[in-house]
Amino acid sequence: MQLGMVGLGKMGINMARRLLQDGHEVVAYNRTYEKTEEIAKEGAKPTSSLAELVKGLQPPRIVWLMLPAGRIVDQHLEEVMEMLSSGDILVDGGNSHFKDDKRRAGLLAGRGIEYVDAGVSGGIWGLKVGYCTMVGGKRPVFEHLEPIIKSLAPPEGYLYCGPSGAGHFVKMVHNGIEYGMMEAYAEGFALIEGSEFGRGIDYAQVAHLWNQGSVIRSWLLELAEDAFGKDPRLTDIKGYVEDSGEGRWSVLQAVESGVSAPVITQALYERFSSRQEDTFANRILAALRNEFGGHAVIRAEKG
């Protein structure tokens, strides 16, 4: 099949590669043309504008956006929809909020343009392993796109989740779970590090061991093994952890739905905490312990 891929970041360019390797025709566009030139060497048709990309597609056109969530998606959608026709399909494969999907689907429906939200997981390993894909939109449109999605995904690695927004909703929850799992692994290794046994233990070996049939085996542990193999005590990394949005949205959804999600919520808050040194809240805790129990405090150095 033929499609236009808009956005050639780490995910987008490897998704284009995987599609090319499986015989699909990819018309590519990226704001930085060097990325377009790079994928053109591997068989994609390069374009220097959205207008050129749309012109290079045969109806019914398929335009797949792989862009960061937020205003940039709306900007590209608003520009490209002026060039699309009734029956064309626009796919948002980034990590957009499911409520944005509903709004965008309604906007495009007025022009007869089909909208599909595809939550994609796989990271930088997706080219080799495949991209687990969660899809929302009209089922007949999903079925039309299925050869593309099947090429992107590993065996049994994609699912039609329901109407517009369902794909990104399931992906949002997936990422919330990921936050909790990562936090649990981090706390576990920190417990070992803080114990009398920590100095003598090889964490790469522990991560490898736990992946040999244990109940906590996972791909995340494989990645931990790789990380510890490169840097046994992770001394080259600062413990500053960003969040890309899905964790926050999961927590907000838990509040809206009245569903208890303490693990995901705490994992998100731990990421917030990682970005602050000598927080005011922790100074209050230290001061209170000193006031009620006479517990020692560490005094700040005066500049």
Short mmCIF file of C-alpha atoms in Angstrom, two decimals:
data_model
loop_
_atom_site.label_atom_id
_atom_site.label_comp_id
_atom_site.label_asym_id
_atom_site.label_seq_id
_atom_site.Cartn_x
_atom_site.Cartn_y
_atom_site.Cartn_z
CA MET A 1 0.00 0.00 0.00
CA GLN A 2 0.95 3.64 -0.34
CA LEU A 3 0.99 6.20 2.44
CA GLY A 4 2.47 9.54 3.34
CA MET A 5 4.59 9.62 6.51
CA VAL A 6 4.79 13.05 8.15
CA GLY A 7 7.42 13.28 10.89
CA LEU A 8 10.67 11.35 10.71
CA GLY A 9 11.87 11.36 14.30
CA LYS A 10 13.21 8.26 16.03
CA MET A 11 9.86 6.49 15.73
CA GLY A 12 8.65 7.88 12.40
CA ILE A 13 11.76 7.14 10.38
CA ASN A 14 12.02 3.56 11.66
CA MET A 15 8.34 2.98 11.00
CA ALA A 16 8.92 4.18 7.44
CA ARG A 17 11.87 1.77 7.17
CA ARG A 18 9.78 -1.15 8.40
CA LEU A 19 7.03 -0.37 5.88
CA LEU A 20 9.53 -0.08 3.03
CA GLN A 21 11.08 -3.41 4.00
CA ASP A 22 7.65 -5.02 3.75
CA GLY A 23 6.98 -3.67 0.26
CA HIS A 24 4.84 -0.60 0.98
CA GLU A 25 5.35 2.70 -0.84
CA VAL A 26 6.25 5.56 1.51
CA VAL A 27 6.03 9.23 0.55
CA ALA A 28 8.00 11.05 3.24
CA TYR A 29 8.03 14.56 4.68
CA ASN A 30 9.90 16.09 7.60
CA ARG A 31 10.44 19.73 8.50
CA THR A 32 14.18 19.03 8.60
CA TYR A 33 14.89 17.89 5.06
CA GLU A 34 18.02 15.94 6.01
CA LYS A 35 15.81 13.25 7.55
CA THR A 36 13.78 13.06 4.35
CA GLU A 37 16.95 12.63 2.33
CA GLU A 38 18.08 9.87 4.69
CA ILE A 39 14.95 7.76 4.21
CA ALA A 40 14.91 8.52 0.47
CA LYS A 41 18.20 6.60 0.17
CA GLU A 42 16.29 3.57 1.45
CA GLY A 43 13.49 3.77 -1.08
CA ALA A 44 11.02 6.40 0.14
CA LYS A 45 9.81 9.18 -2.14
CA PRO A 46 11.08 12.46 -0.64
CA THR A 47 8.98 15.64 -0.49
CA SER A 48 9.82 19.12 0.77
CA SER A 49 6.31 20.24 1.78
CA LEU A 50 2.96 18.86 2.89
CA ALA A 51 1.48 20.01 -0.41
CA GLU A 52 4.06 17.99 -2.34
CA LEU A 53 3.41 14.97 -0.13
CA VAL A 54 -0.36 15.06 -0.70
CA LYS A 55 0.16 15.58 -4.43
CA GLY A 56 2.35 12.47 -4.52
CA LEU A 57 -0.38 10.22 -3.08
CA GLN A 58 -3.08 8.35 -5.00
CA PRO A 59 -6.71 8.58 -3.76
CA PRO A 60 -7.89 7.48 -1.35
CA ARG A 61 -4.86 9.08 0.27
CA ILE A 62 -3.42 7.90 3.58
CA VAL A 63 -1.48 10.49 5.59
CA TRP A 64 0.15 9.21 8.80
CA LEU A 65 1.31 11.83 11.32
CA MET A 66 4.15 10.89 13.69
CA LEU A 67 4.48 14.12 15.65
CA PRO A 68 4.76 15.17 19.31
CA ALA A 69 1.39 15.56 21.03
CA GLY A 70 -0.16 18.99 21.19
CA ARG A 71 -0.44 22.03 19.01
CA ILE A 72 2.01 20.79 16.38
CA VAL A 73 -0.43 17.98 15.50
CA ASP A 74 -3.28 20.45 15.07
CA GLN A 75 -1.09 22.71 12.93
CA HIS A 76 -0.23 19.91 10.53
CA LEU A 77 -3.78 18.53 10.56
CA GLU A 78 -5.29 21.94 9.77
CA GLU A 79 -2.85 22.46 6.91
CA VAL A 80 -3.14 19.02 5.37
CA MET A 81 -6.92 18.73 5.62
CA GLU A 82 -7.29 21.64 3.22
CA MET A 83 -5.58 19.49 0.58
CA LEU A 84 -7.36 16.19 1.27
CA SER A 85 -10.63 15.01 -0.25
CA SER A 86 -13.63 13.05 0.94
CA GLY A 87 -12.64 9.42 1.54
CA ASP A 88 -9.01 10.20 2.37
CA ILE A 89 -7.62 8.97 5.70
CA LEU A 90 -5.55 10.83 8.28
CA VAL A 91 -3.84 8.80 11.02
CA ASP A 92 -2.37 10.29 14.18
CA GLY A 93 0.24 7.80 15.34
CA GLY A 94 1.77 10.00 18.05
CA ASN A 95 0.93 10.08 21.74
CA SER A 96 -2.05 12.42 21.54
CA HIS A 97 -4.72 12.74 24.22
CA PHE A 98 -7.84 10.74 23.39
CA LYS A 99 -10.04 13.80 23.92
CA ASP A 100 -8.13 15.58 21.16
CA ASP A 101 -8.90 12.61 18.90
CA LYS A 102 -12.63 13.08 19.37
CA ARG A 103 -12.37 16.76 18.48
CA ARG A 104 -10.17 16.13 15.45
CA ALA A 105 -12.36 13.30 14.20
CA GLY A 106 -15.38 15.62 14.33
CA LEU A 107 -13.50 18.37 12.49
CA LEU A 108 -12.48 16.05 9.66
CA ALA A 109 -15.84 14.29 9.46
CA GLY A 110 -17.39 17.51 8.21
CA ARG A 111 -15.17 17.23 5.14
CA GLY A 112 -15.69 13.49 4.66
CA ILE A 113 -12.11 12.75 5.75
CA GLU A 114 -11.62 9.68 7.93
CA TYR A 115 -9.62 10.00 11.14
CA VAL A 116 -7.80 7.18 12.92
CA ASP A 117 -5.87 7.32 16.19
CA ALA A 118 -3.07 4.79 16.54
CA GLY A 119 -1.26 4.39 19.83
CA VAL A 120 2.17 3.00 18.98
CA SER A 121 4.61 1.39 21.43
CA GLY A 122 8.03 0.04 20.56
CA GLY A 123 10.50 2.87 20.91
CA ILE A 124 13.85 2.63 19.19
CA TRP A 125 13.56 -1.18 19.09
CA GLY A 126 10.43 -1.12 16.95
CA LEU A 127 12.27 -1.42 13.64
CA LYS A 128 13.62 -4.82 14.63
CA VAL A 129 10.89 -6.11 16.95
CA GLY A 130 7.79 -4.35 15.60
CA TYR A 131 5.40 -1.75 16.96
CA CYS A 132 2.59 -2.78 19.28
CA THR A 133 -0.31 -0.74 17.89
CA MET A 134 -3.67 0.20 19.44
CA VAL A 135 -6.18 1.62 16.95
CA GLY A 136 -9.29 3.75 17.29
CA GLY A 137 -11.72 4.92 14.61
CA LYS A 138 -14.29 3.35 12.32
CA ARG A 139 -13.79 -0.39 11.94
CA PRO A 140 -14.04 -0.38 8.10
CA VAL A 141 -11.30 2.26 7.97
CA PHE A 142 -9.16 0.18 10.33
CA GLU A 143 -9.68 -2.83 8.08
CA HIS A 144 -8.57 -0.78 5.07
CA LEU A 145 -5.40 0.22 6.94
CA GLU A 146 -4.78 -3.25 8.36
CA PRO A 147 -2.07 -4.29 5.84
CA ILE A 148 -0.02 -1.25 6.93
CA ILE A 149 -0.62 -1.83 10.63
CA LYS A 150 0.17 -5.54 10.26
CA SER A 151 3.50 -4.69 8.63
CA LEU A 152 4.37 -2.34 11.48
CA ALA A 153 3.44 -4.72 14.29
CA PRO A 154 4.95 -7.97 15.53
CA PRO A 155 2.78 -11.12 15.29
CA GLU A 156 -0.49 -10.56 17.20
CA GLY A 157 0.81 -7.07 17.99
CA TYR A 158 -2.11 -4.86 17.02
CA LEU A 159 -5.72 -4.41 18.08
CA TYR A 160 -8.80 -2.51 16.98
CA CYS A 161 -9.88 -0.91 20.26
CA GLY A 162 -13.07 0.94 19.30
CA PRO A 163 -14.28 4.35 18.06
CA SER A 164 -12.24 7.55 17.81
CA GLY A 165 -10.04 8.03 20.84
CA ALA A 166 -10.05 4.37 21.92
CA GLY A 167 -6.60 3.64 20.51
CA HIS A 168 -4.91 6.53 22.24
CA PHE A 169 -6.89 5.87 25.43
CA VAL A 170 -5.59 2.30 25.64
CA LYS A 171 -2.07 3.55 24.85
CA MET A 172 -2.39 6.16 27.62
CA VAL A 173 -3.24 3.45 30.15
CA HIS A 174 -0.40 1.30 28.77
CA ASN A 175 2.04 4.12 29.51
CA GLY A 176 0.57 4.67 32.97
CA ILE A 177 1.22 1.00 33.74
CA GLU A 178 4.73 1.45 32.35
CA TYR A 179 5.32 4.28 34.86
CA GLY A 180 4.34 1.98 37.72
CA MET A 181 6.47 -0.93 36.52
CA MET A 182 9.52 1.27 36.05
CA GLU A 183 9.09 2.75 39.53
CA ALA A 184 8.83 -0.73 41.08
CA TYR A 185 12.05 -1.88 39.38
CA ALA A 186 13.80 1.35 40.40
CA GLU A 187 12.77 0.93 44.03
CA GLY A 188 13.80 -2.73 44.05
CA PHE A 189 17.30 -2.09 42.79
CA ALA A 190 17.59 0.88 45.17
CA LEU A 191 16.72 -1.46 48.07
CA ILE A 192 19.59 -3.73 47.09
CA GLU A 193 21.96 -0.79 46.63
CA GLY A 194 21.10 0.55 50.09
CA SER A 195 21.68 -2.79 51.81
CA GLU A 196 24.78 -4.48 53.20
CA PHE A 197 24.82 -6.68 50.08
CA GLY A 198 24.63 -3.95 47.48
CA ARG A 199 28.36 -3.48 46.90
CA GLY A 200 28.93 -7.11 46.04
CA ILE A 201 26.06 -7.58 43.62
CA ASP A 202 26.26 -7.21 39.85
CA TYR A 203 22.96 -5.58 38.85
CA ALA A 204 23.25 -6.65 35.22
CA GLN A 205 23.40 -10.26 36.42
CA VAL A 206 20.41 -9.71 38.71
CA ALA A 207 18.35 -8.22 35.88
CA HIS A 208 19.35 -11.14 33.64
CA LEU A 209 18.51 -13.65 36.37
CA TRP A 210 15.05 -12.21 36.98
CA ASN A 211 14.26 -12.60 33.29
CA GLN A 212 14.88 -16.37 33.44
CA GLY A 213 11.38 -17.59 34.26
CA SER A 214 10.65 -15.36 37.26
CA VAL A 215 7.24 -13.74 37.69
CA ILE A 216 8.72 -10.23 37.22
CA ARG A 217 10.46 -10.94 33.91
CA SER A 218 9.95 -8.27 31.24
CA TRP A 219 11.47 -6.31 28.39
CA LEU A 220 12.13 -3.48 30.84
CA LEU A 221 14.44 -5.83 32.74
CA GLU A 222 16.24 -6.62 29.49
CA LEU A 223 16.80 -2.89 29.05
CA ALA A 224 17.95 -2.61 32.67
CA GLU A 225 20.47 -5.38 32.04
CA ASP A 226 21.78 -3.49 29.02
CA ALA A 227 22.02 -0.24 30.99
CA PHE A 228 23.87 -1.86 33.91
CA GLY A 229 26.15 -3.63 31.44
CA LYS A 230 27.28 -0.26 30.09
CA ASP A 231 27.47 1.52 33.46
CA PRO A 232 27.32 -0.85 36.48
CA ARG A 233 26.25 1.81 39.00
CA LEU A 234 24.77 4.30 36.49
CA THR A 235 27.22 6.93 37.66
CA ASP A 236 27.17 8.71 34.30
CA ILE A 237 23.44 9.44 34.55
CA LYS A 238 21.74 12.14 36.61
CA GLY A 239 18.53 10.99 38.32
CA TYR A 240 16.31 13.52 36.56
CA VAL A 241 13.24 11.89 35.05
CA GLU A 242 10.90 13.64 32.63
CA ASP A 243 7.35 12.62 31.80
CA SER A 244 5.86 12.85 28.32
CA GLY A 245 2.20 13.36 29.22
CA GLU A 246 0.52 9.97 29.30
CA GLY A 247 1.22 9.44 33.00
CA ARG A 248 -0.42 12.75 33.87
CA TRP A 249 -3.39 11.98 31.65
CA SER A 250 -3.78 8.56 33.26
CA VAL A 251 -3.89 10.12 36.72
CA LEU A 252 -6.37 12.79 35.59
CA GLN A 253 -8.54 10.07 34.05
CA ALA A 254 -8.45 8.14 37.32
CA VAL A 255 -9.75 11.24 39.10
CA GLU A 256 -12.47 11.79 36.48
CA SER A 257 -13.55 8.15 36.56
CA GLY A 258 -13.30 7.77 40.33
CA VAL A 259 -10.93 4.83 39.88
CA SER A 260 -8.19 4.23 42.44
CA ALA A 261 -4.77 4.28 40.74
CA PRO A 262 -2.26 4.90 43.56
CA VAL A 263 0.71 3.14 41.97
CA ILE A 264 0.53 5.08 38.70
CA THR A 265 -0.08 8.31 40.63
CA GLN A 266 2.87 7.80 42.95
CA ALA A 267 5.13 6.85 40.04
CA LEU A 268 4.25 10.15 38.37
CA TYR A 269 4.92 12.09 41.57
CA GLU A 270 8.29 10.39 41.94
CA ARG A 271 9.22 11.74 38.52
CA PHE A 272 8.26 15.22 39.66
CA SER A 273 10.38 14.76 42.78
CA SER A 274 13.40 13.68 40.72
CA ARG A 275 13.61 17.13 39.16
CA GLN A 276 13.98 18.99 42.43
CA GLU A 277 16.90 19.23 44.79
CA ASP A 278 16.51 20.33 48.39
CA THR A 279 12.75 20.77 48.01
CA PHE A 280 10.82 23.10 50.28
CA ALA A 281 8.51 20.23 51.26
CA ASN A 282 11.45 18.11 52.44
CA ARG A 283 12.86 21.07 54.38
CA ILE A 284 9.49 21.33 56.15
CA LEU A 285 9.63 17.60 57.00
CA ALA A 286 13.14 17.98 58.43
CA ALA A 287 12.13 21.05 60.44
CA LEU A 288 9.05 19.35 61.91
CA ARG A 289 11.06 16.28 62.95
CA ASN A 290 13.53 18.60 64.63
CA GLU A 291 10.78 20.55 66.41
CA PHE A 292 8.75 17.66 67.80
CA GLY A 293 11.50 15.15 68.41
CA GLY A 294 14.75 17.03 68.45
CA HIS A 295 15.94 15.06 65.44
CA ALA A 296 19.12 16.38 63.83
CA VAL A 297 18.93 18.52 60.71
CA ILE A 298 21.61 19.27 58.15
CA ARG A 299 22.14 23.01 57.99
CA ALA A 300 22.38 24.67 54.59
CA GLU A 301 25.71 26.22 53.70
CA LYS A 302 25.60 29.99 53.65
CA GLY A 303 26.77 31.60 50.43
#
